[in-house]
Amino acid sequence: MIEGFTALYIFMLAAFTGYEVISRVPVILHTPLMSGSNFVHGIVLVGAMVAMGHAETGLETLIGFVGVMLAAGNAVGGYVATVRMLEMFQPKKKEG
Amino acid sequence: MEMLIEIVYFLSAVVFIFGLKQMSSPVTARQGIVWAGIAMVIASLFTFGDPAVLHNTGNLGWIVLAIVMGSAIAYVTAKRVAMTDMPQMIAIYNGMGGGAAAAIAAVELVKVAGGAPAPATTVLVLAVLGAVIGAVSFSGSAIAFAKLQGLINKTIRLPMHMMINLMMFAVALAIGGMMAFTGEIDPNMLLIFFVVTLVFGVMFTLPIGGADMPVVISLFNALTGLAVAFEGFVLQNAAMIIAGTVVGSSGTLLTQLMAKAMNRPISNVLFSSFGSSTGEAADEEIAGSMKEIQGYDAAIMMAYASKVIIVPGYGMAVAQAQHKLKELEALLEERGVTVKYAIHPVAGRMPGHMNVLLAEAGVDYDKILDLDEINPEFPTAEVALVIGANDVVNPVARSNPDSPIYGMPILDADKAQNTIVIKRGRGAGFSGIENHLFYADNTRMLYGDGQKAVAELIAGIKQL
């Protein structure tokens, strides 16, 4: 179980990690990076799957269904958009 | 099995962070997203083994169907959309994530409303907070999309807009707080709660001008991350907590960077509705007039220059003129002209928007320079070619303290010996502010669609 202060510690450490990871990003990669982090929160898909999996009533199932659909859209759309953008940055041209 | 799933979640959280790290360098960026993608697929597949998912096996088929539907729609749209429209697509995919987080909260809250035992207060509080943030991100992103897509053109502002927003936010928090702290949820209240939060997201985003949308999208991106993290606590899912928090904090930093580039505090962007209240400052008397130039004459000016600095803006993106620009660059360089690109941090609709487009056209990185690097070079350039940029080259940002954009760092295109501005019409920029650069003595206006205008320049140079 993750609870109380353990949760708080995880939250704090992850927040610092996020801050550090992005702080050295060149401006040219800002848009792809935003798109990439948009993809990363697509992990909400696993939560949506759990929510729908243990849905009991029709309403819960319906909301769960919409949730899973949206989450899958987030993940797949975020991935494809990011890859398309990054395809333009050919490593051979990289200098600065 | 549960142990295995935990291990997979742990590893995917590590890979996500590692992937984001790799995405911060052009060399490894591609690799980073692919790794993150693999981690996402594996995490999702293993989730099918989760006892909670298997709890009601009748739903398994529906889960698969929902994944297939969501993925298919997103895949097709993301593949088809033009590079220039990418910012609004990011907005919409992000909104979907926020909606999903809100949906997770909704399922949990509906369960409690239906008589299931209420979880601990902290869990309920986080579920409610995640619901508010996710729902606001969902409906707000939809409005951001509509604005960038041109579906909503005006900045809509009701009388007492701020008050109404504040009240709605207070109502949402009050209902949410009541549900969370009492642990008793009335189905009608729950419905009102979600309606109010969704409407709040719309109302919050409507008055924000299109020029500020990048900051807003970035903020919603960070918010979605936070919502995902909160729902991760509710579901006791470490991968969601870590990935969501990392996105939340990095997104917040990115939002700050963008707002800083515009030299406006985030609170200004969000609450001052910049685009609609600029009338007074723009009334100031402007000396001079706009002087037109023909493509051929402009071509000669550039062909005999020793240095040309190109300043692209959103107009270039709309006109898809980047490939033509690359062609122009090649022609000029054949004649021994040095060509450089000056990129304002907020040119276009997102930071790096111009860089992406120029990279698409095959422009070398080392010719694309930041504001700080290029500004000292303008006085030594014979020609600054402004294509579809407006507010980012408006000298009033330096000179007129009353102007809404006063203090914003700008590209000093006006300090070049000559400035040629390619522009579709005579109107003011996205912010609605008159641009004094267009009236300057050494500025010539080349009217027309960006792509056609550059094609004229190319034709002109070829004739020489």
XYZ file of C-alpha atoms in Angstrom:
560
model
C 0.000 0.000 0.000
C 1.108 3.533 -0.754
C -0.271 5.818 1.872
C 0.288 8.824 4.105
C 3.822 10.088 4.182
C 5.115 7.454 1.783
C 2.766 8.921 -0.818
C 3.962 12.406 0.005
C 7.606 11.364 -0.353
C 6.971 9.739 -3.719
C 5.145 12.857 -4.833
C 7.933 15.171 -3.735
C 10.748 13.124 -5.276
C 8.882 12.664 -8.544
C 8.176 16.398 -8.693
C 11.868 17.227 -8.331
C 12.753 14.607 -10.914
C 10.363 16.136 -13.427
C 11.778 19.575 -12.796
C 15.372 18.401 -13.209
C 14.765 16.261 -16.254
C 13.309 19.099 -18.270
C 15.488 21.955 -17.084
C 18.255 21.294 -19.591
C 16.089 21.068 -22.673
C 17.022 23.289 -25.633
C 14.225 25.550 -26.889
C 13.977 23.689 -30.190
C 12.773 20.599 -28.387
C 10.121 22.312 -26.288
C 7.183 21.393 -28.485
C 8.221 17.769 -29.020
C 8.930 17.488 -25.316
C 5.558 18.874 -24.396
C 4.043 16.362 -26.756
C 6.211 13.627 -25.240
C 5.151 14.441 -21.703
C 1.593 14.562 -22.980
C 2.162 10.970 -24.106
C 3.636 9.959 -20.749
C 0.515 10.925 -18.834
C -1.277 8.567 -21.204
C -0.365 6.001 -18.529
C -3.764 7.029 -17.188
C -4.864 4.205 -19.484
C -3.898 1.559 -16.934
C -5.986 3.361 -14.324
C -8.929 3.695 -16.670
C -8.690 -0.054 -17.388
C -8.792 -0.822 -13.674
C -11.703 1.575 -13.169
C -13.686 -0.061 -15.936
C -12.675 -3.558 -14.915
C -14.213 -3.238 -11.493
C -17.240 -1.274 -12.691
C -20.461 -2.928 -11.544
C -23.466 -0.994 -12.772
C -24.292 0.083 -16.295
C -23.465 3.714 -15.549
C -20.086 2.851 -14.070
C -19.302 0.686 -17.069
C -20.296 3.451 -19.456
C -18.131 6.048 -17.706
C -15.312 3.508 -17.590
C -15.691 2.836 -21.297
C -15.454 6.539 -22.124
C -12.473 6.820 -19.778
C -10.583 3.955 -21.406
C -11.328 5.326 -24.850
C -10.096 8.804 -23.932
C -7.002 7.405 -22.234
C -6.117 5.238 -25.229
C -6.562 8.304 -27.431
C -4.237 10.285 -25.190
C -1.550 7.619 -25.325
C -1.709 6.781 -29.025
C -2.259 10.352 -30.233
C 0.511 11.629 -27.999
C 2.901 8.963 -29.257
C 2.235 9.416 -32.951
C 2.355 13.215 -32.718
C 5.669 13.096 -30.857
C 7.265 10.622 -33.235
C 6.157 12.638 -36.240
C 7.697 15.769 -34.797
C 10.927 14.072 -33.821
C 11.298 12.503 -37.250
C 12.210 15.974 -38.408
C 15.230 16.130 -36.180
C 17.641 13.921 -38.014
C 20.573 13.050 -35.765
C 23.066 13.548 -38.599
C 22.273 17.247 -38.681
C 22.705 17.694 -34.983
C 25.382 20.112 -33.896
C 24.218 22.418 -31.176
C 0.853 -11.962 -10.721
C 0.299 -8.858 -8.632
C 3.978 -8.804 -7.732
C 4.864 -9.064 -11.412
C 2.541 -6.195 -12.288
C 4.130 -4.041 -9.584
C 7.564 -4.780 -11.033
C 6.366 -3.875 -14.525
C 4.862 -0.614 -13.260
C 8.050 0.215 -11.418
C 10.169 -0.427 -14.494
C 7.875 1.564 -16.743
C 8.016 4.518 -14.350
C 11.818 4.358 -14.584
C 11.680 4.127 -18.369
C 9.294 7.095 -18.601
C 11.669 9.301 -16.655
C 14.606 8.014 -18.659
C 12.651 8.589 -21.880
C 11.839 12.182 -20.959
C 15.504 12.685 -20.156
C 16.464 11.382 -23.594
C 13.869 13.599 -25.191
C 15.841 16.584 -23.963
C 18.581 16.083 -26.543
C 18.023 16.073 -30.299
C 20.289 13.032 -30.731
C 18.465 10.719 -28.356
C 14.959 12.198 -28.507
C 13.615 9.650 -30.977
C 14.965 6.789 -28.911
C 13.408 8.301 -25.784
C 9.877 8.320 -27.089
C 10.220 4.814 -28.510
C 11.374 3.480 -25.141
C 8.526 5.241 -23.388
C 6.145 3.788 -25.964
C 7.356 0.249 -25.363
C 7.007 0.742 -21.606
C 3.459 2.002 -22.076
C 2.440 -1.006 -24.184
C 3.935 -3.482 -21.724
C 2.356 -1.749 -18.733
C -1.043 -1.780 -20.444
C -0.771 -5.453 -21.406
C 0.178 -6.508 -17.880
C -2.729 -4.492 -16.512
C -5.023 -7.098 -18.082
C -3.700 -9.453 -15.415
C -4.707 -7.109 -12.586
C -7.302 -8.710 -10.288
C -9.342 -5.482 -10.381
C -9.530 -5.682 -14.164
C -10.380 -9.384 -14.041
C -12.918 -8.715 -11.291
C -15.709 -8.471 -13.800
C -14.603 -10.534 -16.805
C -17.711 -9.493 -18.727
C -16.127 -6.074 -19.079
C -12.899 -7.348 -20.625
C -14.274 -7.321 -24.149
C -15.548 -3.787 -23.670
C -12.159 -2.653 -22.399
C -10.477 -4.035 -25.490
C -13.103 -2.413 -27.698
C -12.651 0.959 -25.972
C -8.881 0.756 -26.381
C -9.187 -0.154 -30.035
C -11.678 2.641 -30.713
C -9.736 5.327 -28.861
C -6.444 4.231 -30.404
C -7.836 4.057 -33.921
C -9.356 7.536 -33.793
C -6.214 9.047 -32.296
C -3.891 7.175 -34.664
C -5.717 8.286 -37.792
C -6.037 11.912 -36.699
C -2.435 12.136 -35.500
C -1.132 10.636 -38.757
C -3.226 12.845 -40.988
C -2.970 16.219 -39.333
C -0.662 18.768 -40.941
C 2.451 19.706 -38.989
C 1.138 23.254 -38.604
C -1.958 22.030 -36.790
C 0.021 19.962 -34.302
C -0.393 22.360 -31.343
C -4.171 21.996 -31.251
C -3.858 18.237 -31.630
C -1.582 18.143 -28.595
C -4.279 20.145 -26.822
C -6.951 17.634 -27.723
C -4.927 14.516 -26.818
C -4.042 16.175 -23.555
C -7.686 16.958 -22.915
C -8.494 13.287 -23.480
C -6.033 12.353 -20.745
C -7.676 14.835 -18.398
C -11.074 13.431 -19.273
C -9.845 9.912 -18.569
C -8.567 10.971 -15.138
C -11.929 12.582 -14.410
C -13.688 9.406 -15.596
C -11.643 7.280 -13.178
C -12.714 9.584 -10.352
C -16.297 9.480 -11.600
C -16.403 5.671 -11.483
C -15.090 5.656 -7.903
C -17.478 8.412 -6.792
C -20.479 6.827 -8.504
C -19.662 3.617 -6.643
C -19.822 5.456 -3.323
C -23.013 7.233 -4.395
C -24.477 3.823 -5.194
C -23.932 2.633 -1.647
C -20.441 1.156 -1.743
C -18.439 1.759 1.453
C -16.618 5.090 1.267
C -12.823 4.888 1.194
C -10.641 6.935 3.554
C -11.088 10.710 3.492
C -7.635 11.322 1.957
C -8.511 8.994 -0.901
C -11.825 10.776 -1.472
C -10.158 14.198 -1.324
C -7.597 13.142 -3.935
C -10.291 11.569 -6.105
C -12.299 14.791 -6.005
C -9.253 17.002 -6.666
C -8.238 14.808 -9.581
C -11.788 15.006 -10.888
C -11.818 18.816 -10.755
C -8.402 19.184 -12.381
C -9.027 16.494 -14.981
C -12.441 17.842 -15.964
C -11.164 21.422 -16.225
C -8.257 20.214 -18.360
C -10.699 18.254 -20.524
C -13.178 21.015 -21.325
C -10.505 23.732 -21.299
C -8.377 21.835 -23.816
C -11.412 21.417 -26.042
C -11.824 25.214 -26.082
C -8.096 25.679 -26.708
C -8.429 23.304 -29.645
C -11.456 25.170 -30.989
C -9.609 28.483 -30.757
C -6.460 27.301 -32.506
C -8.466 25.461 -35.131
C -10.302 28.707 -35.848
C -13.685 27.373 -34.723
C -13.878 30.154 -32.156
C -12.367 33.390 -33.366
C -13.354 35.916 -30.773
C -12.290 36.196 -27.198
C -15.593 35.830 -25.428
C -15.994 37.689 -22.219
C -19.135 38.025 -20.155
C -19.781 40.879 -17.799
C -18.398 39.954 -14.373
C -16.597 37.062 -15.987
C -14.038 36.814 -13.216
C -16.725 36.794 -10.550
C -18.728 34.090 -12.298
C -15.586 31.980 -12.688
C -14.649 32.417 -9.067
C -18.142 31.491 -7.955
C -18.247 28.380 -10.104
C -14.859 27.322 -8.819
C -16.020 27.888 -5.258
C -19.213 25.891 -5.864
C -17.239 23.009 -7.376
C -14.829 22.984 -4.443
C -17.656 23.251 -1.915
C -19.601 20.323 -3.350
C -16.385 18.349 -3.798
C -15.269 19.078 -0.262
C -18.635 18.109 1.151
C -18.605 14.800 -0.709
C -15.028 14.052 0.304
C -15.293 14.925 3.976
C -18.702 13.446 4.737
C -18.163 10.365 2.592
C -21.821 10.612 1.599
C -22.440 11.271 -2.049
C -25.792 12.207 -3.471
C -26.060 11.213 -7.164
C -27.645 14.557 -8.099
C -24.928 16.499 -6.320
C -22.327 14.422 -8.125
C -23.886 15.309 -11.466
C -23.987 19.025 -10.573
C -20.368 18.759 -9.438
C -19.191 17.464 -12.806
C -21.335 19.854 -14.827
C -20.027 22.860 -12.872
C -16.380 21.782 -13.230
C -16.731 21.168 -16.956
C -18.425 24.538 -17.502
C -15.749 26.168 -15.372
C -13.072 24.763 -17.701
C -14.862 26.310 -20.673
C -15.409 29.675 -18.993
C -11.841 29.756 -17.750
C -10.394 29.290 -21.238
C -12.818 31.358 -23.328
C -11.495 34.850 -22.491
C -7.857 33.910 -23.064
C -6.522 35.231 -26.337
C -5.261 32.867 -29.008
C -1.739 34.268 -28.721
C -1.560 32.988 -25.172
C -2.795 29.497 -26.023
C 0.635 27.823 -25.920
C 0.971 28.777 -22.277
C -2.535 27.548 -21.576
C -2.023 24.223 -23.358
C 1.200 23.707 -21.470
C -0.611 24.482 -18.223
C -3.383 22.001 -19.019
C -0.709 19.443 -19.847
C 0.787 19.916 -16.398
C -2.675 19.809 -14.819
C -3.553 16.555 -16.540
C -0.333 15.097 -15.194
C -1.336 16.150 -11.708
C -4.843 14.725 -12.111
C -3.343 11.423 -13.268
C -1.058 11.383 -10.233
C -4.007 12.009 -7.879
C -6.076 9.244 -9.449
C -2.951 7.085 -9.182
C -3.113 7.539 -5.404
C -6.794 6.610 -5.458
C -6.097 3.413 -7.385
C -2.806 2.724 -5.568
C -0.993 2.693 -8.869
C 2.674 3.728 -8.573
C 3.246 4.104 -12.314
C 0.441 6.647 -12.548
C 1.637 8.522 -9.472
C 5.208 8.856 -10.672
C 4.543 9.484 -14.364
C 1.754 11.931 -13.530
C 3.805 13.872 -11.019
C 6.834 14.039 -13.300
C 4.653 15.447 -16.072
C 2.972 17.790 -13.607
C 6.215 19.345 -12.439
C 8.000 19.391 -15.786
C 4.882 20.842 -17.385
C 4.773 23.557 -14.749
C 8.379 24.446 -15.494
C 7.692 24.522 -19.225
C 4.693 26.786 -18.631
C 6.879 29.136 -16.608
C 9.529 29.187 -19.338
C 6.934 30.139 -21.917
C 5.349 32.840 -19.798
C 8.814 34.178 -19.037
C 9.599 34.391 -22.742
C 6.559 36.625 -23.082
C 7.648 38.537 -20.024
C 4.242 38.175 -18.486
C 3.483 36.444 -15.218
C 1.299 33.369 -15.657
C -1.438 35.053 -13.649
C -1.546 37.788 -16.303
C -1.978 35.321 -19.100
C -4.771 33.532 -17.323
C -6.734 36.344 -15.773
C -6.220 39.560 -17.716
C -7.724 38.469 -21.057
C -4.993 40.245 -22.950
C -6.520 39.997 -26.421
C -9.709 41.914 -25.756
C -8.657 44.998 -23.847
C -5.949 46.532 -25.984
C -8.008 49.292 -27.572
C -6.709 52.241 -25.578
C -3.011 51.616 -25.995
C -3.329 51.030 -29.710
C -4.927 54.419 -30.209
C -1.582 56.109 -29.996
C -0.666 58.224 -33.036
C 1.569 56.431 -35.513
C 3.927 58.458 -37.665
C 4.462 57.486 -41.262
C 2.564 55.085 -43.474
C 2.883 51.540 -44.700
C 4.943 51.422 -47.872
C 4.375 48.610 -50.295
C 7.061 46.815 -52.281
C 6.834 44.370 -55.177
C 8.334 40.903 -55.012
C 10.915 41.622 -57.709
C 12.299 44.711 -55.960
C 12.438 42.889 -52.671
C 14.302 40.043 -54.387
C 16.947 42.451 -55.676
C 17.433 43.938 -52.223
C 18.056 40.505 -50.796
C 20.188 39.204 -53.644
C 22.698 42.021 -53.258
C 22.805 41.956 -49.489
C 25.617 40.306 -47.576
C 23.451 39.166 -44.716
C 19.741 38.395 -44.562
C 17.926 37.465 -41.371
C 14.612 35.693 -41.757
C 12.067 36.150 -38.969
C 9.305 33.563 -39.306
C 6.026 33.669 -37.413
C 2.682 31.976 -37.366
C 1.903 33.324 -40.849
C 4.683 31.131 -42.219
C 3.130 28.112 -40.553
C -0.324 28.881 -41.939
C 1.017 29.412 -45.443
C 3.274 26.322 -45.210
C 6.025 28.551 -46.540
C 8.933 26.787 -44.819
C 9.925 24.728 -47.867
C 9.924 27.798 -50.085
C 12.007 29.596 -47.480
C 14.563 26.806 -47.593
C 14.673 27.171 -51.373
C 15.141 30.929 -51.014
C 17.915 30.325 -48.514
C 19.724 27.995 -50.925
C 19.461 30.518 -53.781
C 20.741 33.361 -51.632
C 23.631 31.305 -50.366
C 24.635 30.421 -53.894
C 25.077 34.142 -54.383
C 27.215 34.387 -51.276
C 24.588 35.882 -48.994
C 24.680 34.771 -45.362
C 21.218 33.646 -44.291
C 20.134 33.205 -40.702
C 16.818 32.529 -39.034
C 15.721 34.414 -35.954
C 13.291 32.552 -33.762
C 11.352 34.276 -31.041
C 10.579 31.935 -28.137
C 6.855 32.372 -28.625
C 6.746 32.686 -32.403
C 3.973 30.508 -33.735
C 1.641 28.804 -31.371
C 4.123 26.954 -29.199
C 7.747 27.271 -28.201
C 9.783 25.449 -30.795
C 6.916 25.509 -33.298
C 9.028 27.369 -35.855
C 12.036 25.151 -35.219
C 9.973 22.068 -35.938
C 8.679 23.492 -39.199
C 12.087 24.708 -40.350
C 13.595 21.349 -39.445
C 10.872 19.740 -41.533
C 12.033 21.811 -44.490
C 15.636 20.747 -43.883
C 17.085 23.988 -42.516
C 20.311 23.409 -40.560
C 20.167 23.806 -36.800
C 23.127 26.161 -36.676
C 21.365 28.699 -38.883
C 18.424 28.886 -36.487
C 19.212 31.299 -33.698
C 17.539 32.335 -30.469
C 16.539 35.829 -29.532
C 19.664 36.491 -27.451
C 22.007 35.177 -30.114
C 20.507 36.968 -33.079
C 19.516 40.383 -31.727
C 23.086 41.819 -31.797
C 23.296 40.792 -35.459
C 20.337 42.769 -36.793
C 22.232 46.064 -37.228
C 24.755 44.299 -39.476
C 22.078 42.746 -41.679
C 21.071 44.537 -44.870
C 17.689 42.889 -44.883
C 15.440 41.430 -42.219
C 12.683 39.402 -43.862
C 9.704 39.157 -41.534
C 7.317 36.493 -42.699
C 4.019 36.201 -40.907
C 5.354 37.452 -37.590
C 3.869 40.490 -35.929
C 3.808 40.995 -32.179
C 7.250 39.439 -31.699
C 8.844 42.205 -33.787
C 6.690 45.092 -32.556
C 9.004 47.834 -31.247
C 6.291 49.228 -28.947
C 7.283 46.431 -26.604
C 10.447 48.480 -26.011
C 9.083 51.990 -26.306
C 5.536 52.301 -25.028
C 4.978 51.470 -21.356
C 1.201 51.628 -21.892
C 1.217 48.857 -24.431
C -0.010 45.474 -23.243
C 3.095 43.862 -24.670
C 5.470 46.402 -23.103
C 8.502 44.661 -21.677
C 8.179 41.549 -23.806
C 11.570 40.748 -25.330
C 11.305 41.170 -29.080
C 13.418 40.478 -32.120
C 15.039 43.738 -33.196
C 14.020 43.431 -36.831
C 13.543 47.196 -36.894
C 17.282 47.653 -36.341
C 18.205 45.958 -39.591
C 19.119 48.345 -42.394
C 16.026 47.362 -44.314
C 13.033 45.375 -43.247
C 10.721 43.541 -45.607
C 7.480 42.331 -44.099
C 5.481 39.612 -45.801
C 1.914 39.909 -44.609
C -1.463 38.807 -45.820
C -3.362 41.988 -45.075
C -3.080 45.309 -43.341
C -4.658 44.252 -40.051
C -3.140 44.227 -36.613
C -1.535 41.141 -35.096
C -2.992 38.353 -33.036
C -3.017 40.563 -29.969
C -4.827 43.314 -31.865
C -1.968 45.790 -31.342
C -0.825 48.058 -34.169
C 2.739 47.305 -35.177
C 4.921 50.406 -35.452
C 7.544 48.457 -37.352
C 5.237 48.392 -40.395
C 5.203 52.185 -40.504
C 8.944 52.682 -40.112
C 10.921 54.489 -42.830
C 13.066 51.526 -43.739
C 10.229 48.998 -43.751
C 8.577 47.792 -46.938
C 5.442 45.692 -46.999
C 5.113 42.745 -49.359
C 1.449 41.807 -49.277
C 0.267 38.320 -50.014
C 0.131 34.754 -48.818
C 3.471 33.714 -47.327
C 4.140 30.904 -49.730
C 3.270 32.921 -52.842
C 5.278 35.901 -51.660
C 8.373 33.781 -51.099
C 7.818 32.136 -54.472
C 7.837 35.647 -55.992
C 11.122 36.365 -54.254
C 12.605 33.139 -55.590
C 11.411 33.931 -59.111
C 12.862 37.426 -58.768
C 16.278 36.151 -57.749
C 16.328 33.551 -60.498
C 15.757 36.262 -63.092
C 18.859 38.168 -62.075
